[in-house]
Tab-separated table of C-alpha atoms in Angstrom:
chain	number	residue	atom	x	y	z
A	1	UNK	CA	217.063	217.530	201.283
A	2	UNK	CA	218.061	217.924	204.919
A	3	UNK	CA	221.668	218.951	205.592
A	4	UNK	CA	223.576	217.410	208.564
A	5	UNK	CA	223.685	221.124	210.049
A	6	UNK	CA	220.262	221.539	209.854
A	7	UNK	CA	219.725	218.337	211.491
A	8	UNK	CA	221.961	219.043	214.528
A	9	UNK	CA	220.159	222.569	214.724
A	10	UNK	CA	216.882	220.301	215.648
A	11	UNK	CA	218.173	217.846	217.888
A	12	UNK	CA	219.144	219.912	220.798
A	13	UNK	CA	219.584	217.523	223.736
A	14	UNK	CA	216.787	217.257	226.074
A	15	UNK	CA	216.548	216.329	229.790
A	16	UNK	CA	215.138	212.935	228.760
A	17	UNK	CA	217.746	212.307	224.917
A	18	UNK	CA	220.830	213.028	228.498
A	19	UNK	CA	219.150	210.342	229.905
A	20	UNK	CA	219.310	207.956	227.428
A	21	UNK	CA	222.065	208.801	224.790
A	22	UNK	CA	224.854	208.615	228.406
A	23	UNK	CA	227.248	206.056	227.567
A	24	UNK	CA	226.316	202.814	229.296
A	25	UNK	CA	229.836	202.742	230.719
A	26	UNK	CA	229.327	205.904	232.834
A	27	UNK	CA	231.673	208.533	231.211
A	28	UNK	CA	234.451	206.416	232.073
A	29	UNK	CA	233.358	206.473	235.718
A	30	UNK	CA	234.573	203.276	237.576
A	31	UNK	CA	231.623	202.150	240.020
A	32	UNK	CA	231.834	199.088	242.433
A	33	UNK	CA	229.036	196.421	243.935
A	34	UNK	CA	229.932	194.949	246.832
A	35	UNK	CA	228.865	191.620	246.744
A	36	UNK	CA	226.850	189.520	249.810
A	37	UNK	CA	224.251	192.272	249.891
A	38	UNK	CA	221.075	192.060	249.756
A	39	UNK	CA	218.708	193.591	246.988
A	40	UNK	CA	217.100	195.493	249.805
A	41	UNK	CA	219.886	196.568	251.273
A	42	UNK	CA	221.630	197.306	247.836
A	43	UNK	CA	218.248	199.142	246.716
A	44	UNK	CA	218.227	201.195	250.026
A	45	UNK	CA	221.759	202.675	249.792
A	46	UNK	CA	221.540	203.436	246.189
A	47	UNK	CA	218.375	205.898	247.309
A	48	UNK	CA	221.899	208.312	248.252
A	49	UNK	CA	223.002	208.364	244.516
A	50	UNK	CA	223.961	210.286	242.961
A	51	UNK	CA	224.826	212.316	245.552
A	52	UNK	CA	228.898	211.596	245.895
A	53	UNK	CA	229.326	210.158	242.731
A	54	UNK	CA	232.637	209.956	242.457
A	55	UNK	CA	235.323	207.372	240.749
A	56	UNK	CA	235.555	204.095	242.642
A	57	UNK	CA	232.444	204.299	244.728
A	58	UNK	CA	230.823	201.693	245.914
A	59	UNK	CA	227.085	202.339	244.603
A	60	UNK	CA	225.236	199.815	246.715
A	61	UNK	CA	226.645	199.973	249.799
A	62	UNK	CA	227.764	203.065	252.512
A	63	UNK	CA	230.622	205.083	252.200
A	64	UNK	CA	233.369	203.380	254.085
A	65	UNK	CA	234.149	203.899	257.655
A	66	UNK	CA	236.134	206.047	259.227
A	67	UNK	CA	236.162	207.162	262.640
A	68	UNK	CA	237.809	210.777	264.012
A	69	UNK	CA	241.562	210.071	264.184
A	70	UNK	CA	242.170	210.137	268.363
A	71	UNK	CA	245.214	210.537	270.179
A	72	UNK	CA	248.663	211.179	268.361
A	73	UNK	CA	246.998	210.444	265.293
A	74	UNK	CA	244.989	214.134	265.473
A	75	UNK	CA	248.110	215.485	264.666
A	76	UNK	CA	250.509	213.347	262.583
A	77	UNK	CA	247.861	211.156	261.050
A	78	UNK	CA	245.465	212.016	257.734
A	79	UNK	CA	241.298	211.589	258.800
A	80	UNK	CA	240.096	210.603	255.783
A	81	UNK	CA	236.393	210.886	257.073
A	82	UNK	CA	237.072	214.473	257.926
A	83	UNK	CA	235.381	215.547	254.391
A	84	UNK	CA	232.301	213.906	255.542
A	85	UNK	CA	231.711	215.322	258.911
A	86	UNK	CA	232.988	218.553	257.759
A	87	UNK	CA	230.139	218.416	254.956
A	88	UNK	CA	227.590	217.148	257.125
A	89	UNK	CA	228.388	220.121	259.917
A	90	UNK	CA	229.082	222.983	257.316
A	91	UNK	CA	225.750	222.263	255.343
A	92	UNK	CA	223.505	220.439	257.443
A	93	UNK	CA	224.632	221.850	260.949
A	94	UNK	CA	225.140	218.098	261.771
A	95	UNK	CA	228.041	217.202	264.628
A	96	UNK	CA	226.812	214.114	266.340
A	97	UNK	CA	225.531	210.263	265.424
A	98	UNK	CA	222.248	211.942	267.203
A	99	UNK	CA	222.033	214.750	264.744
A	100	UNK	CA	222.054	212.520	261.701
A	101	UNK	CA	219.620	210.122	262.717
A	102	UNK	CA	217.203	213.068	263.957
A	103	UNK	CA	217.525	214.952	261.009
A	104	UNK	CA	217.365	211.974	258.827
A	105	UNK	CA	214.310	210.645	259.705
A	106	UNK	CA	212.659	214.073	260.006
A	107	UNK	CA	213.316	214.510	256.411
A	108	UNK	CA	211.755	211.032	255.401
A	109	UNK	CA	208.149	212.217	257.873
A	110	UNK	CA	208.490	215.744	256.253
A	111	UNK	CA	209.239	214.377	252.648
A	112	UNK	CA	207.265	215.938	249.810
A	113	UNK	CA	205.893	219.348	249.243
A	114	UNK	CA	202.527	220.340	249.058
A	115	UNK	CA	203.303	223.987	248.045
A	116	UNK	CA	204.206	222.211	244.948
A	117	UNK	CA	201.954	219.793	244.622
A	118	UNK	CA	199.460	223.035	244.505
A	119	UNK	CA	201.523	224.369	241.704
A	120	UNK	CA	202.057	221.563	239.655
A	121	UNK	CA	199.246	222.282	236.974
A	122	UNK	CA	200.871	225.604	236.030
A	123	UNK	CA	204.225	223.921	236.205
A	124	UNK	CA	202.837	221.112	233.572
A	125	UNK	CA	201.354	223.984	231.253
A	126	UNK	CA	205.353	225.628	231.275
A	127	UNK	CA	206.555	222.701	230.636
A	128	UNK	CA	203.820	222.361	227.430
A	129	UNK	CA	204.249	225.736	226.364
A	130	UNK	CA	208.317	226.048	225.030
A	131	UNK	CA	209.921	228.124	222.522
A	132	UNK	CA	207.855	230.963	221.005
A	133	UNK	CA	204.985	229.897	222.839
A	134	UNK	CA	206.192	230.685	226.007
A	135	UNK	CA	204.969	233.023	228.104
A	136	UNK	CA	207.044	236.208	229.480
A	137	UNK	CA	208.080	235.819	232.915
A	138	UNK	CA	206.486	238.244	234.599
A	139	UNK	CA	202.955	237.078	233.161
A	140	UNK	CA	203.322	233.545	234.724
A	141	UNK	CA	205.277	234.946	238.429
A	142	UNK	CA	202.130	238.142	239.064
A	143	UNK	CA	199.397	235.946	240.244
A	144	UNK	CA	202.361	233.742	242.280
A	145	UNK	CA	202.774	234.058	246.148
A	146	UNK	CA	206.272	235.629	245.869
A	147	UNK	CA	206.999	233.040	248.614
A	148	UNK	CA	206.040	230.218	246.118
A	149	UNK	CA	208.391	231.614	243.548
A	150	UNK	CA	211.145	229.894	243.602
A	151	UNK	CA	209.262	226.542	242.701
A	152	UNK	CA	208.091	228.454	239.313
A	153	UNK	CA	211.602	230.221	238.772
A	154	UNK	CA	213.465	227.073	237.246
A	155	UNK	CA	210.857	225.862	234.818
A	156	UNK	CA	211.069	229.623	233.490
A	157	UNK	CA	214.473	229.784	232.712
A	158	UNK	CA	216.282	229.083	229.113
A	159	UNK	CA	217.824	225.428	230.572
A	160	UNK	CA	215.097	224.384	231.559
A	161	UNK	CA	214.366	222.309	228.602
A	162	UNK	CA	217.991	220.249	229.269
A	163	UNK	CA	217.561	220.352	233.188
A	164	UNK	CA	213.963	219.545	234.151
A	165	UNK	CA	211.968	216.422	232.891
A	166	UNK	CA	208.838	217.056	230.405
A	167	UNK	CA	206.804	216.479	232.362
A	168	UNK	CA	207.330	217.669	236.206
A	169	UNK	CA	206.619	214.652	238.474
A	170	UNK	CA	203.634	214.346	240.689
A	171	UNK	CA	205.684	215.352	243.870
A	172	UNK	CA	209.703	215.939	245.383
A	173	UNK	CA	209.401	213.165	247.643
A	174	UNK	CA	211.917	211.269	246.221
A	175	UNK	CA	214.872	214.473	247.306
A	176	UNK	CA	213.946	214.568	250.573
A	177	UNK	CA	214.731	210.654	250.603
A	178	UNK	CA	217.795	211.304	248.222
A	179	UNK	CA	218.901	213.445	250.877
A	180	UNK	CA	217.656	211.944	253.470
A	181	UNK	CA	219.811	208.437	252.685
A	182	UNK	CA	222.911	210.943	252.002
A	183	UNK	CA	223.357	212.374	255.535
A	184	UNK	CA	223.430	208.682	256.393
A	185	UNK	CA	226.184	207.600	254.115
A	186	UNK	CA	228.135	211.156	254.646
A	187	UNK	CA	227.498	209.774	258.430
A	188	UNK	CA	228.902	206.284	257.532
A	189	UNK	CA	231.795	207.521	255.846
A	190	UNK	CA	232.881	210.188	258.600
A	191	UNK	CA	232.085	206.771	261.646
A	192	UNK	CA	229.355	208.913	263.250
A	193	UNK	CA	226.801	205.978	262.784
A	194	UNK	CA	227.171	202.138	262.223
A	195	UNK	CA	225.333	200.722	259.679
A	196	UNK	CA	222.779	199.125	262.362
A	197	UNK	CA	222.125	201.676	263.534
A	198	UNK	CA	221.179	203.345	260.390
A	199	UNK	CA	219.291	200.828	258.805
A	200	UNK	CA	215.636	201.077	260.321
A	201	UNK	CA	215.609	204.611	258.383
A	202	UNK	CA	217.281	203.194	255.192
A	203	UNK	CA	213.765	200.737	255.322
A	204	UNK	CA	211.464	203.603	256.092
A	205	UNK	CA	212.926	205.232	253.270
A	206	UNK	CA	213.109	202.170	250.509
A	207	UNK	CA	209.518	201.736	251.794
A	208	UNK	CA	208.290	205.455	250.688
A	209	UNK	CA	210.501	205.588	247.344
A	210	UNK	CA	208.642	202.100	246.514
A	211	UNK	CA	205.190	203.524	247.231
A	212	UNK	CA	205.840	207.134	245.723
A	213	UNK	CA	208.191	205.870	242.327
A	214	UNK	CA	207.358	202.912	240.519
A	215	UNK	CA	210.566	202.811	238.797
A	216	UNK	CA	213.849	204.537	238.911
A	217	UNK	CA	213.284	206.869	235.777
A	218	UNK	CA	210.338	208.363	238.438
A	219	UNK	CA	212.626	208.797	241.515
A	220	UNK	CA	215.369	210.496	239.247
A	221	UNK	CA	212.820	212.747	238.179
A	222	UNK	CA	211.800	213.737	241.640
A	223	UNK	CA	214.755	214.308	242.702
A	224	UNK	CA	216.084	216.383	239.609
A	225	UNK	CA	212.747	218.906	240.291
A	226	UNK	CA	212.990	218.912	243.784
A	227	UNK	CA	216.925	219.780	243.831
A	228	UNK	CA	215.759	222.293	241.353
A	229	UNK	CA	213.502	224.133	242.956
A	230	UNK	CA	214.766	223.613	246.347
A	231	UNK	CA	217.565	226.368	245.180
A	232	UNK	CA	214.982	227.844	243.205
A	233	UNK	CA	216.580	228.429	240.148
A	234	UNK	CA	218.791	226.901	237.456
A	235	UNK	CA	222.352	227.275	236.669
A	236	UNK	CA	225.420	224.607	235.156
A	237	UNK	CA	225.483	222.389	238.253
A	238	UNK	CA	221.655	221.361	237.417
A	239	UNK	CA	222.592	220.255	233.984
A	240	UNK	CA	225.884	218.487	235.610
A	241	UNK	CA	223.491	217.047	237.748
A	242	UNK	CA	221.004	215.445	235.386
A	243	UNK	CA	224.138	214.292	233.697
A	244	UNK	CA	225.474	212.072	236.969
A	245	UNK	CA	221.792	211.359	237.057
A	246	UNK	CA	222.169	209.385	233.745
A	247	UNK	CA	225.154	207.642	234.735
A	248	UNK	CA	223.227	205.998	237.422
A	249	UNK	CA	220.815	204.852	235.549
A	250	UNK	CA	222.810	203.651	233.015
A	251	UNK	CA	225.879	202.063	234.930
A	252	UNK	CA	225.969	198.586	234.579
A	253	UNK	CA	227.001	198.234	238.337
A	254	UNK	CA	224.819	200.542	239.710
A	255	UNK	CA	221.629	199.947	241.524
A	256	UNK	CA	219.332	201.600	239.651
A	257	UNK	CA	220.732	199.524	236.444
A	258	UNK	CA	220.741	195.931	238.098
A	259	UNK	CA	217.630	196.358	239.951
A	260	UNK	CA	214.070	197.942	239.351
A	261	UNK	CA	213.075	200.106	242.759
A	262	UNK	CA	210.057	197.825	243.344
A	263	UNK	CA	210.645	194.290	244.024
């Protein structure tokens, strides 16, 4: 006879039982869809989730405008776009409309990472290899570049089970176009860009997350690795993160719910 307890002491969660078991109504997360958009241009701004994933967002559209307060109003008035361009300088060194387009669209021709790519194998044996099987740490890092380290670090670690997918995907393209559509909508939000002038990127970017992912499930788990091992280790916000991750794909108004990434 099984016993409920010894049930629940086999059905840890997973990375992909967080993906599916999320309640479809987002952890009681109220997301928006802004109608009179198109799919493309729905599909395009949703490449930014779940970065800013907050109550209230709209998830297929930019953050709303606003422009520096000017005048009088630097003083006596509240700049609700100051979060964004303080985030975009304080992280990304990024001041100007200039800036975000640059380093946007050098992170769409410098997307992917072939330092991983060349890892990958090992990566997909840790990921075979869990529980007693595993091998000790300093077996698997030895015969590593210590400059490659940090992309074997997080698939070493005791979370990695809950934090990574099963199987690690074929590349990280799909942060560096997470990202990449993120500087844009921080950019949006803070009125350092108009949409126009944003959208040629937003295409070049729907354009390689079509041809790299051919569905959301892939793109989440490109960007869940590449976050990952972009820091180069594990720690809560990972697991927080694959847990926003599931909202989005579960959400019944968000992007990656309504529509699949290729048309």
């Amino acid at each position: 006879m099984t016993y409920p307890a010894d049930t629940a002491a086999t059905t840890a969660p997973t990375y992909r039982s967080i993906l599916r078991d999320i309640p479809s109504s987002g952890r009681g997360l109220r997301l928006t869809w802004a109608s009179g958009r198109s799919d493309a241009s729905s599909r395009s701004w949703g490449l930014s989730l779940p970065h800013g994933l907050s109550d209230g967002r709209v998830a297929n559209g930019p953050a709303e405008a606003h422009p520096p307060n000017a005048g009088f109003q630097k003083l006596f008035v509240v700049d609700p776009g100051e979060a964004h361009r303080h985030h975009l300088a304080r992280v990304f060194g990024i001041r100007t409309a200039q800036d975000v387009l640059d380093t946007a669209s050098a992170r769409l021709m410098d997307a992917g990472d072939a330092d991983y790519r060349e890892h990958r194998p090992l990566l997909e044996t840790l990921c075979s290899t869990t529980g007693p099987e595993s091998p000790a740490a300093h077996t698997v890092l030895g015969p590593v570049d210590p400059a490659h380290h940090h992309l074997v670090i997080p698939f070493l670690q005791d979370g990695a089970s809950t934090a990574l997918p099963e199987t690690p995907p074929q590349d990280t393209t799909a942060w560096d176009i997470s990202v990449a559509v993120h500087l844009l909508w921080l950019a949006h939000g803070g009125g350092l860009v108009t949409e126009d002038q944003c959208s040629g990127i937003l295409a070049r970017a729907l354009d390689l997350a079509q041809a790299s992912c051919p569905t959301w499930e892939d793109f989440a788990d490109g960007v869940v690795v590449g976050r990952a091992v972009a820091d180069g280790r594990l720690d809560d916000s990972c697991i927080r993160f694959v847990q926003d991750i599931a909202v989005v794909l579960n959400h019944p108004d968000s992007p990656w719910f309504r529509l699949p990434l290729r048309a």
